PDB file of C-alpha atoms and ligand atoms in Angstrom:
ATOM      1  CA  MET A   1      30.075   0.823  71.474  1.00 89.00           C
ATOM      2  CA  LEU A   2      31.745  -0.519  74.625  1.00 89.00           C
ATOM      3  CA  GLN A   3      35.122   1.052  73.851  1.00 91.00           C
ATOM      4  CA  GLU A   4      33.395   4.360  73.053  1.00 94.00           C
ATOM      5  CA  ILE A   5      31.464   4.365  76.291  1.00 94.00           C
ATOM      6  CA  LYS A   6      34.588   3.548  78.350  1.00 93.00           C
ATOM      7  CA  ALA A   7      36.488   6.273  76.591  1.00 93.00           C
ATOM      8  CA  LEU A   8      33.927   8.876  77.661  1.00 94.00           C
ATOM      9  CA  LEU A   9      33.871   7.836  81.289  1.00 94.00           C
ATOM     10  CA  SER A  10      36.017   9.694  83.780  1.00 90.00           C
ATOM     11  CA  PRO A  11      39.400   8.035  84.418  1.00 87.00           C
ATOM     12  CA  ALA A  12      39.292   5.222  86.903  1.00 87.00           C
ATOM     13  CA  HIS A  13      35.428   5.165  86.965  1.00 92.00           C
ATOM     14  CA  PRO A  14      34.946   1.922  88.957  1.00 93.00           C
ATOM     15  CA  TRP A  15      32.002   0.766  87.010  1.00 95.00           C
ATOM     16  CA  GLY A  16      34.054   1.080  83.746  1.00 90.00           C
ATOM     17  CA  GLN A  17      35.438  -2.460  84.235  1.00 89.00           C
ATOM     18  CA  GLN A  18      32.069  -3.984  84.752  1.00 92.00           C
ATOM     19  CA  LEU A  19      30.374  -2.872  81.598  1.00 96.00           C
ATOM     20  CA  VAL A  20      28.623  -5.540  79.464  1.00 97.00           C
ATOM     21  CA  TYR A  21      27.474  -4.754  75.992  1.00 97.00           C
ATOM     22  CA  LEU A  22      25.032  -7.037  74.095  1.00 98.00           C
ATOM     23  CA  ASP A  23      24.052  -6.367  70.390  1.00 98.00           C
ATOM     24  CA  VAL A  24      20.604  -7.885  71.061  1.00 98.00           C
ATOM     25  CA  THR A  25      18.914  -9.219  74.212  1.00 98.00           C
ATOM     26  CA  ASP A  26      15.456  -9.928  75.295  1.00 98.00           C
ATOM     27  CA  SER A  27      15.630  -7.429  78.169  1.00 98.00           C
ATOM     28  CA  THR A  28      18.781  -5.788  79.757  1.00 98.00           C
ATOM     29  CA  ASN A  29      16.982  -6.243  83.120  1.00 98.00           C
ATOM     30  CA  ASN A  30      16.725  -9.919  82.557  1.00 98.00           C
ATOM     31  CA  ALA A  31      20.395 -10.130  81.645  1.00 98.00           C
ATOM     32  CA  ALA A  32      21.388  -7.978  84.663  1.00 98.00           C
ATOM     33  CA  LYS A  33      19.285 -10.166  86.957  1.00 98.00           C
ATOM     34  CA  ALA A  34      20.967 -13.348  85.664  1.00 98.00           C
ATOM     35  CA  LEU A  35      24.422 -11.783  86.288  1.00 98.00           C
ATOM     36  CA  ALA A  36      23.259 -10.600  89.771  1.00 98.00           C
ATOM     37  CA  ARG A  37      22.254 -14.105  90.709  1.00 97.00           C
ATOM     38  CA  GLN A  38      25.668 -15.305  89.541  1.00 97.00           C
ATOM     39  CA  GLY A  39      27.208 -12.720  91.938  1.00 97.00           C
ATOM     40  CA  ALA A  40      28.003  -9.817  89.600  1.00 98.00           C
ATOM     41  CA  PRO A  41      29.167  -6.835  91.790  1.00 97.00           C
ATOM     42  CA  HIS A  42      27.723  -3.557  92.498  1.00 97.00           C
ATOM     43  CA  GLY A  43      27.986  -1.257  89.631  1.00 97.00           C
ATOM     44  CA  THR A  44      27.812  -3.925  86.954  1.00 98.00           C
ATOM     45  CA  VAL A  45      26.175  -2.236  83.933  1.00 98.00           C
ATOM     46  CA  VAL A  46      24.384  -4.095  81.010  1.00 98.00           C
ATOM     47  CA  ILE A  47      23.662  -2.137  77.753  1.00 98.00           C
ATOM     48  CA  ALA A  48      22.049  -3.503  74.605  1.00 98.00           C
ATOM     49  CA  GLY A  49      21.808  -2.273  71.119  1.00 98.00           C
ATOM     50  CA  GLN A  50      18.303  -3.701  70.815  1.00 98.00           C
ATOM     51  CA  GLN A  51      15.813  -5.362  73.046  1.00 98.00           C
ATOM     52  CA  THR A  52      13.330  -8.027  71.699  1.00 98.00           C
ATOM     53  CA  LEU A  53      11.155  -8.081  74.886  1.00 98.00           C
ATOM     54  CA  GLY A  54      11.903  -4.675  76.472  1.00 98.00           C
ATOM     55  CA  ARG A  55       9.772  -4.440  79.622  1.00 98.00           C
ATOM     56  CA  GLY A  56       8.017  -1.501  81.305  1.00 96.00           C
ATOM     57  CA  ARG A  57       6.032  -1.049  84.441  1.00 92.00           C
ATOM     58  CA  MET A  58       2.643  -2.538  85.071  1.00 87.00           C
ATOM     59  CA  GLY A  59       3.506  -5.455  82.535  1.00 90.00           C
ATOM     60  CA  ARG A  60       3.823  -3.102  79.620  1.00 94.00           C
ATOM     61  CA  SER A  61       6.331  -3.484  76.865  1.00 97.00           C
ATOM     62  CA  PHE A  62       9.093  -0.913  76.106  1.00 98.00           C
ATOM     63  CA  SER A  63       9.779  -0.340  72.421  1.00 97.00           C
ATOM     64  CA  SER A  64      13.482  -1.035  71.882  1.00 98.00           C
ATOM     65  CA  PRO A  65      14.409  -0.744  68.106  1.00 98.00           C
ATOM     66  CA  ALA A  66      17.992  -1.383  67.068  1.00 98.00           C
ATOM     67  CA  GLY A  67      20.433   1.483  67.489  1.00 97.00           C
ATOM     68  CA  LEU A  68      17.855   4.095  68.333  1.00 98.00           C
ATOM     69  CA  GLY A  69      17.569   4.127  71.969  1.00 98.00           C
ATOM     70  CA  LEU A  70      19.474   3.601  75.107  1.00 98.00           C
ATOM     71  CA  TYR A  71      18.655   0.269  76.794  1.00 98.00           C
ATOM     72  CA  TYR A  72      20.560   0.192  80.123  1.00 98.00           C
ATOM     73  CA  SER A  73      20.418  -1.694  83.386  1.00 98.00           C
ATOM     74  CA  VAL A  74      22.611  -1.475  86.434  1.00 98.00           C
ATOM     75  CA  ILE A  75      23.056  -3.764  89.442  1.00 98.00           C
ATOM     76  CA  LEU A  76      23.235  -1.981  92.742  1.00 98.00           C
ATOM     77  CA  ARG A  77      23.829  -3.756  96.067  1.00 97.00           C
ATOM     78  CA  PRO A  78      23.100  -1.251  98.779  1.00 94.00           C
ATOM     79  CA  ALA A  79      23.412  -3.174 102.171  1.00 87.00           C
ATOM     80  CA  CYS A  80      20.061  -2.025 103.587  1.00 95.00           C
ATOM     81  CA  PRO A  81      16.421  -3.254 104.064  1.00 94.00           C
ATOM     82  CA  ALA A  82      14.028  -2.745 101.095  1.00 94.00           C
ATOM     83  CA  GLU A  83      12.066  -0.076 103.102  1.00 94.00           C
ATOM     84  CA  ALA A  84      15.123   2.153 102.976  1.00 96.00           C
ATOM     85  CA  LEU A  85      14.917   2.108  99.276  1.00 96.00           C
ATOM     86  CA  LEU A  86      11.422   3.409  98.577  1.00 95.00           C
ATOM     87  CA  HIS A  87      12.852   6.491  97.014  1.00 96.00           C
ATOM     88  CA  LEU A  88      15.193   4.648  94.737  1.00 97.00           C
ATOM     89  CA  THR A  89      13.137   4.925  91.441  1.00 95.00           C
ATOM     90  CA  CYS A  90      12.759   8.719  91.991  1.00 96.00           C
ATOM     91  CA  ALA A  91      16.496   9.126  92.617  1.00 97.00           C
ATOM     92  CA  VAL A  92      17.219   7.190  89.380  1.00 98.00           C
ATOM     93  CA  GLY A  93      14.826   9.371  87.476  1.00 98.00           C
ATOM     94  CA  LEU A  94      16.622  12.432  88.736  1.00 98.00           C
ATOM     95  CA  ALA A  95      20.023  10.940  87.691  1.00 98.00           C
ATOM     96  CA  ALA A  96      18.628   9.966  84.288  1.00 98.00           C
ATOM     97  CA  SER A  97      17.272  13.572  83.774  1.00 98.00           C
ATOM     98  CA  ASP A  98      20.693  14.950  84.864  1.00 98.00           C
ATOM     99  CA  ALA A  99      22.484  12.658  82.320  1.00 98.00           C
ATOM    100  CA  VAL A 100      20.305  13.890  79.440  1.00 98.00           C
ATOM    101  CA  ALA A 101      20.879  17.534  80.636  1.00 98.00           C
ATOM    102  CA  HIS A 102      24.629  16.964  80.623  1.00 96.00           C
ATOM    103  CA  CYS A 103      24.759  15.854  76.925  1.00 94.00           C
ATOM    104  CA  THR A 104      21.959  17.868  75.361  1.00 96.00           C
ATOM    105  CA  CYS A 105      20.309  21.331  75.655  1.00 90.00           C
ATOM    106  CA  CYS A 106      17.190  19.760  77.428  1.00 95.00           C
ATOM    107  CA  THR A 107      16.444  18.786  80.907  1.00 97.00           C
ATOM    108  CA  PRO A 108      13.593  16.271  80.988  1.00 98.00           C
ATOM    109  CA  GLN A 109      10.913  16.638  83.702  1.00 97.00           C
ATOM    110  CA  LEU A 110       9.736  13.693  85.689  1.00 97.00           C
ATOM    111  CA  LYS A 111       6.196  12.354  85.826  1.00 96.00           C
ATOM    112  CA  TRP A 112       5.777  10.594  89.166  1.00 95.00           C
ATOM    113  CA  ALA A 113       7.179   8.117  89.694  1.00 87.00           C
ATOM    114  CA  ASN A 114       9.532   7.412  86.859  1.00 88.00           C
ATOM    115  CA  ASP A 115       8.685   8.640  83.428  1.00 96.00           C
ATOM    116  CA  LEU A 116      10.943  11.204  81.695  1.00 97.00           C
ATOM    117  CA  ILE A 117       9.050  13.834  80.068  1.00 96.00           C
ATOM    118  CA  VAL A 118       9.963  16.487  77.355  1.00 96.00           C
ATOM    119  CA  ASP A 119       7.330  18.705  75.710  1.00 93.00           C
ATOM    120  CA  GLY A 120       4.565  16.756  77.439  1.00 93.00           C
ATOM    121  CA  LYS A 121       5.514  13.494  75.842  1.00 95.00           C
ATOM    122  CA  LYS A 122       7.323  10.374  77.212  1.00 96.00           C
ATOM    123  CA  LEU A 123      11.126  10.301  76.482  1.00 98.00           C
ATOM    124  CA  GLY A 124      11.820   7.300  78.551  1.00 98.00           C
ATOM    125  CA  GLY A 125      11.143   5.271  81.719  1.00 97.00           C
ATOM    126  CA  ILE A 126      12.600   3.296  84.560  1.00 97.00           C
ATOM    127  CA  LEU A 127      11.950  -0.254  85.723  1.00 97.00           C
ATOM    128  CA  THR A 128      13.382  -1.149  89.137  1.00 96.00           C
ATOM    129  CA  GLU A 129      13.401  -4.775  90.350  1.00 97.00           C
ATOM    130  CA  LEU A 130      14.656  -5.805  93.885  1.00 96.00           C
ATOM    131  CA  SER A 131      15.765  -9.097  95.248  1.00 97.00           C
ATOM    132  CA  VAL A 132      15.564  -9.379  99.069  1.00 96.00           C
ATOM    133  CA  ASP A 133      17.544 -11.881 101.105  1.00 93.00           C
ATOM    134  CA  ALA A 134      14.843 -14.056 102.921  1.00 91.00           C
ATOM    135  CA  ARG A 135      17.156 -14.552 105.851  1.00 91.00           C
ATOM    136  CA  THR A 136      18.689 -11.133 106.576  1.00 91.00           C
ATOM    137  CA  LYS A 137      15.650  -9.195 105.037  1.00 91.00           C
ATOM    138  CA  LYS A 138      18.185  -6.991 103.372  1.00 95.00           C
ATOM    139  CA  VAL A 139      18.361  -6.060  99.719  1.00 96.00           C
ATOM    140  CA  ASP A 140      20.614  -8.734  97.821  1.00 97.00           C
ATOM    141  CA  TYR A 141      20.482  -6.679  94.662  1.00 97.00           C
ATOM    142  CA  ALA A 142      18.530  -3.994  92.847  1.00 98.00           C
ATOM    143  CA  VAL A 143      18.341  -4.035  89.092  1.00 98.00           C
ATOM    144  CA  ILE A 144      17.490  -0.559  87.671  1.00 98.00           C
ATOM    145  CA  GLY A 145      16.550  -0.527  84.069  1.00 98.00           C
ATOM    146  CA  ILE A 146      16.529   2.760  82.188  1.00 98.00           C
ATOM    147  CA  GLY A 147      15.193   3.207  78.695  1.00 98.00           C
ATOM    148  CA  ILE A 148      15.646   6.547  76.815  1.00 98.00           C
ATOM    149  CA  ASN A 149      14.506   7.262  73.180  1.00 98.00           C
ATOM    150  CA  CYS A 150      17.410   8.833  71.453  1.00 98.00           C
ATOM    151  CA  LEU A 151      17.215   8.831  67.640  1.00 97.00           C
ATOM    152  CA  GLN A 152      13.709   7.600  66.773  1.00 98.00           C
ATOM    153  CA  ARG A 153      11.726   9.405  64.232  1.00 97.00           C
ATOM    154  CA  GLU A 154       7.995   9.393  64.461  1.00 97.00           C
ATOM    155  CA  GLN A 155       7.679   6.354  62.254  1.00 97.00           C
ATOM    156  CA  ASP A 156      10.160   4.403  64.393  1.00 97.00           C
ATOM    157  CA  PHE A 157       7.473   4.251  67.215  1.00 97.00           C
ATOM    158  CA  PRO A 158       4.654   1.702  67.055  1.00 97.00           C
ATOM    159  CA  PRO A 159       1.523   3.553  65.846  1.00 97.00           C
ATOM    160  CA  GLU A 160      -0.145   3.457  69.336  1.00 95.00           C
ATOM    161  CA  LEU A 161       2.838   5.302  70.869  1.00 95.00           C
ATOM    162  CA  ARG A 162       3.187   8.101  68.183  1.00 95.00           C
ATOM    163  CA  GLU A 163       0.949  10.620  69.959  1.00 94.00           C
ATOM    164  CA  THR A 164       2.515  10.171  73.454  1.00 94.00           C
ATOM    165  CA  ALA A 165       6.228   9.222  72.913  1.00 96.00           C
ATOM    166  CA  THR A 166       9.097  11.389  71.881  1.00 97.00           C
ATOM    167  CA  SER A 167      12.858  11.023  71.391  1.00 98.00           C
ATOM    168  CA  LEU A 168      15.854  13.373  71.858  1.00 98.00           C
ATOM    169  CA  LEU A 169      16.045  13.724  68.130  1.00 97.00           C
ATOM    170  CA  LEU A 170      12.343  14.746  67.814  1.00 97.00           C
ATOM    171  CA  CYS A 171      12.964  17.333  70.611  1.00 95.00           C
ATOM    172  CA  GLY A 172      15.897  18.858  68.600  1.00 94.00           C
ATOM    173  CA  ALA A 173      18.357  17.610  71.290  1.00 93.00           C
ATOM    174  CA  ALA A 174      19.689  14.487  69.558  1.00 93.00           C
ATOM    175  CA  ALA A 175      22.362  12.486  71.457  1.00 95.00           C
ATOM    176  CA  ARG A 176      23.734   9.047  70.552  1.00 95.00           C
ATOM    177  CA  PRO A 177      23.028   6.087  72.907  1.00 97.00           C
ATOM    178  CA  ALA A 178      26.712   5.744  73.654  1.00 96.00           C
ATOM    179  CA  THR A 179      27.221   9.323  74.744  1.00 96.00           C
ATOM    180  CA  LEU A 180      24.075   9.014  76.998  1.00 97.00           C
ATOM    181  CA  ALA A 181      25.299   5.753  78.478  1.00 98.00           C
ATOM    182  CA  ALA A 182      28.549   7.373  79.578  1.00 97.00           C
ATOM    183  CA  ALA A 183      26.714  10.298  81.136  1.00 97.00           C
ATOM    184  CA  LEU A 184      24.299   8.031  82.876  1.00 98.00           C
ATOM    185  CA  THR A 185      27.098   5.918  84.347  1.00 98.00           C
ATOM    186  CA  GLU A 186      28.476   9.118  85.859  1.00 97.00           C
ATOM    187  CA  THR A 187      25.263  10.357  87.270  1.00 98.00           C
ATOM    188  CA  LEU A 188      24.042   6.966  88.559  1.00 98.00           C
ATOM    189  CA  ARG A 189      27.242   6.450  90.495  1.00 97.00           C
ATOM    190  CA  ALA A 190      27.065   9.852  92.137  1.00 97.00           C
ATOM    191  CA  MET A 191      23.399   9.124  92.975  1.00 97.00           C
ATOM    192  CA  SER A 192      24.287   5.696  94.384  1.00 97.00           C
ATOM    193  CA  GLN A 193      26.675   7.384  96.641  1.00 96.00           C
ATOM    194  CA  GLN A 194      24.168   9.937  97.880  1.00 96.00           C
ATOM    195  CA  LEU A 195      21.147   7.496  97.911  1.00 96.00           C
ATOM    196  CA  LEU A 196      21.037   7.039 101.704  1.00 96.00           C
ATOM    197  CA  SER A 197      23.185   9.733 103.110  1.00 96.00           C
ATOM    198  CA  GLU A 198      21.587  12.667 101.183  1.00 97.00           C
ATOM    199  CA  GLN A 199      17.887  11.380 100.787  1.00 97.00           C
ATOM    200  CA  ASP A 200      16.258  14.623 101.743  1.00 97.00           C
ATOM    201  CA  ALA A 201      18.363  16.770  99.242  1.00 97.00           C
ATOM    202  CA  LEU A 202      17.768  14.153  96.572  1.00 97.00           C
ATOM    203  CA  MET A 203      14.030  14.172  97.109  1.00 97.00           C
ATOM    204  CA  ARG A 204      13.844  18.011  97.242  1.00 96.00           C
ATOM    205  CA  ASP A 205      15.513  18.107  93.893  1.00 97.00           C
ATOM    206  CA  TYR A 206      13.186  15.454  92.603  1.00 97.00           C
ATOM    207  CA  ALA A 207      10.103  17.347  93.650  1.00 96.00           C
ATOM    208  CA  LEU A 208      11.339  20.462  91.803  1.00 96.00           C
ATOM    209  CA  ARG A 209      11.596  18.511  88.638  1.00 97.00           C
ATOM    210  CA  CYS A 210       8.481  16.481  89.053  1.00 97.00           C
ATOM    211  CA  ILE A 211       5.793  17.661  86.558  1.00 96.00           C
ATOM    212  CA  THR A 212       3.011  15.898  88.619  1.00 96.00           C
ATOM    213  CA  VAL A 213       3.274  18.134  91.568  1.00 96.00           C
ATOM    214  CA  GLY A 214       0.572  20.890  91.668  1.00 96.00           C
ATOM    215  CA  LYS A 215      -1.478  19.222  88.973  1.00 96.00           C
ATOM    216  CA  GLU A 216      -4.835  17.596  88.622  1.00 95.00           C
ATOM    217  CA  ILE A 217      -4.378  13.886  88.470  1.00 95.00           C
ATOM    218  CA  GLY A 218      -6.273  10.635  88.276  1.00 94.00           C
ATOM    219  CA  VAL A 219      -5.224   7.839  90.654  1.00 94.00           C
ATOM    220  CA  LEU A 220      -5.926   4.412  89.053  1.00 90.00           C
ATOM    221  CA  ARG A 221      -6.637   1.451  91.439  1.00 86.00           C
ATOM    222  CA  ALA A 222      -8.646  -1.630  90.884  1.00 83.00           C
ATOM    223  CA  GLY A 223      -9.846  -0.268  87.557  1.00 84.00           C
ATOM    224  CA  GLU A 224     -11.248   2.836  89.221  1.00 89.00           C
ATOM    225  CA  VAL A 225      -9.905   6.405  88.764  1.00 91.00           C
ATOM    226  CA  ARG A 226     -10.152   8.883  91.600  1.00 93.00           C
ATOM    227  CA  HIS A 227      -9.529  12.430  90.736  1.00 95.00           C
ATOM    228  CA  ALA A 228      -7.106  14.390  93.075  1.00 96.00           C
ATOM    229  CA  ARG A 229      -4.561  17.117  93.290  1.00 97.00           C
ATOM    230  CA  ALA A 230      -0.917  16.224  93.761  1.00 97.00           C
ATOM    231  CA  LEU A 231       0.393  18.231  96.565  1.00 97.00           C
ATOM    232  CA  GLY A 232       4.033  17.130  96.802  1.00 97.00           C
ATOM    233  CA  VAL A 233       6.563  14.258  97.040  1.00 97.00           C
ATOM    234  CA  ASP A 234       7.600  12.947 100.361  1.00 96.00           C
ATOM    235  CA  ARG A 235      11.110  11.883 101.397  1.00 95.00           C
ATOM    236  CA  ASP A 236      10.242   8.218 100.778  1.00 96.00           C
ATOM    237  CA  GLY A 237       9.135   8.908  97.249  1.00 96.00           C
ATOM    238  CA  SER A 238       5.370   8.723  97.904  1.00 97.00           C
ATOM    239  CA  LEU A 239       3.040  11.210  96.247  1.00 97.00           C
ATOM    240  CA  ARG A 240       0.940  13.259  98.559  1.00 97.00           C
ATOM    241  CA  VAL A 241      -2.563  13.816  97.128  1.00 97.00           C
ATOM    242  CA  ARG A 242      -5.808  15.473  98.143  1.00 98.00           C
ATOM    243  CA  TYR A 243      -9.043  14.012  96.721  1.00 96.00           C
ATOM    244  CA  ALA A 244     -12.026  15.866  95.626  1.00 92.00           C
ATOM    245  CA  ASP A 245     -13.778  15.017  98.940  1.00 94.00           C
ATOM    246  CA  GLY A 246     -10.830  16.638 100.842  1.00 96.00           C
ATOM    247  CA  MET A 247      -9.229  13.338 102.067  1.00 96.00           C
ATOM    248  CA  CYS A 248      -5.454  13.226 101.794  1.00 96.00           C
ATOM    249  CA  GLU A 249      -3.279  10.151 101.105  1.00 95.00           C
ATOM    250  CA  CYS A 250       0.259   9.214 100.350  1.00 96.00           C
ATOM    251  CA  VAL A 251       0.234   7.216  97.160  1.00 95.00           C
ATOM    252  CA  ARG A 252       3.093   4.681  97.100  1.00 91.00           C
ATOM    253  CA  SER A 253       2.592   2.740  93.976  1.00 82.00           C
ATOM    254  CA  GLY A 254       0.286   2.338  90.996  1.00 76.00           C
ATOM    255  CA  GLU A 255      -0.737   4.437  88.080  1.00 84.00           C
ATOM    256  CA  VAL A 256      -1.305   8.168  88.100  1.00 92.00           C
ATOM    257  CA  SER A 257      -2.270  10.066  85.132  1.00 91.00           C
ATOM    258  CA  VAL A 258      -1.651  13.882  84.918  1.00 92.00           C
ATOM    259  CA  ARG A 259      -4.131  16.153  83.371  1.00 83.00           C
ATOM    260  CA  GLY A 260      -2.567  17.536  80.186  1.00 77.00           C
ATOM    261  CA  LEU A 261      -0.104  14.651  79.592  1.00 80.00           C
ATOM    262  CA  TYR A 262      -0.469  11.704  77.236  1.00 72.00           C
ATOM    263  CA  GLY A 263      -3.897  12.816  76.075  1.00 64.00           C
ATOM    264  CA  TYR A 264      -5.502  12.976  79.584  1.00 65.00           C
ATOM    265  CA  LEU A 265      -7.919  15.904  79.421  1.00 56.00           C
TER     266      LEU A 265
HETATM  267  C1  BTN B 301       8.279   2.085  81.859  1.00 75.86           C
HETATM  268  O1  BTN B 301       8.274   3.041  80.953  1.00 75.86           O
HETATM  269  O2  BTN B 301       7.377   1.566  82.375  1.00 75.86           O
HETATM  270  C2  BTN B 301       9.665   1.637  82.175  1.00 75.86           C
HETATM  271  C3  BTN B 301      10.550   1.332  80.978  1.00 75.86           C
HETATM  272  C4  BTN B 301      11.960   0.729  81.318  1.00 75.86           C
HETATM  273  C5  BTN B 301      12.665   0.294  80.105  1.00 75.86           C
HETATM  274  C6  BTN B 301      14.055  -0.161  80.371  1.00 75.86           C
HETATM  275  S1  BTN B 301      14.939  -0.401  78.912  1.00 75.86           S
HETATM  276  C7  BTN B 301      16.268  -1.133  79.839  1.00 75.86           C
HETATM  277  C8  BTN B 301      15.544  -2.015  80.790  1.00 75.86           C
HETATM  278  N1  BTN B 301      15.197  -3.310  80.237  1.00 75.86           N
HETATM  279  C9  BTN B 301      13.943  -3.480  80.162  1.00 75.86           C
HETATM  280  O3  BTN B 301      13.293  -4.496  79.782  1.00 75.86           O
HETATM  281  N2  BTN B 301      13.228  -2.412  80.642  1.00 75.86           N
HETATM  282  C10 BTN B 301      14.175  -1.424  81.020  1.00 75.86           C
END
């Protein structure tokens, strides 16, 4: 797998020397964080063939069966305060969607902030974890985990996900995890170079691919759902919404359900 990915990367890709492949691990984000704490450089990539404790946002698990998905984490060390990286997850979503588009006939849409969507189902997701230096207040490292379902058939998903999850195979756009890993390593590097200098352009592209914009949504907070319309995505990655009572807000975190997706009627 490792040699295959390296062979697919453009010559002299600087991250090619820093690729780590693990047959099995609990979570590539955990492995990448351990490496980051030991001083692993910007652009270190950890890929696993299987995760036994794949993690998603909001404490959820991420189904990670052997050989069927891409389980990928990268360490970035942008020398900036955490507030300058609020759009990071959106930018990664765009890079992941671009990587799928480069190796298949399909371009996933993005459900704010970080689900990859094809045919109204979830193809993958992103889990970003930041460590900030207490003294300088700058980001020490960001570990960005990306999971993409590649070769799963319906029966490969846990029963509770079968209605809402999809894979590239099920979308008629099959790609192998190694091919996708190489494409993602290219698009993520390009993204990391534009992240701070081309924030407006990145976020404009993100908004164009974001399926949430213009839709009726539910904003879930403290166990309560408020209905709203998603108006747009701001340059810091927050979702601009208007509630039924006319009040507007920029939602920065939390859970948003989109009418028509994942069984939300
Ligand atoms: C989500 O859907 O909420 C995010 C899913 C993120 C899954 C990826 S797989 C690689 C990395 N390792 C993990 O444990 N999680 C991320």
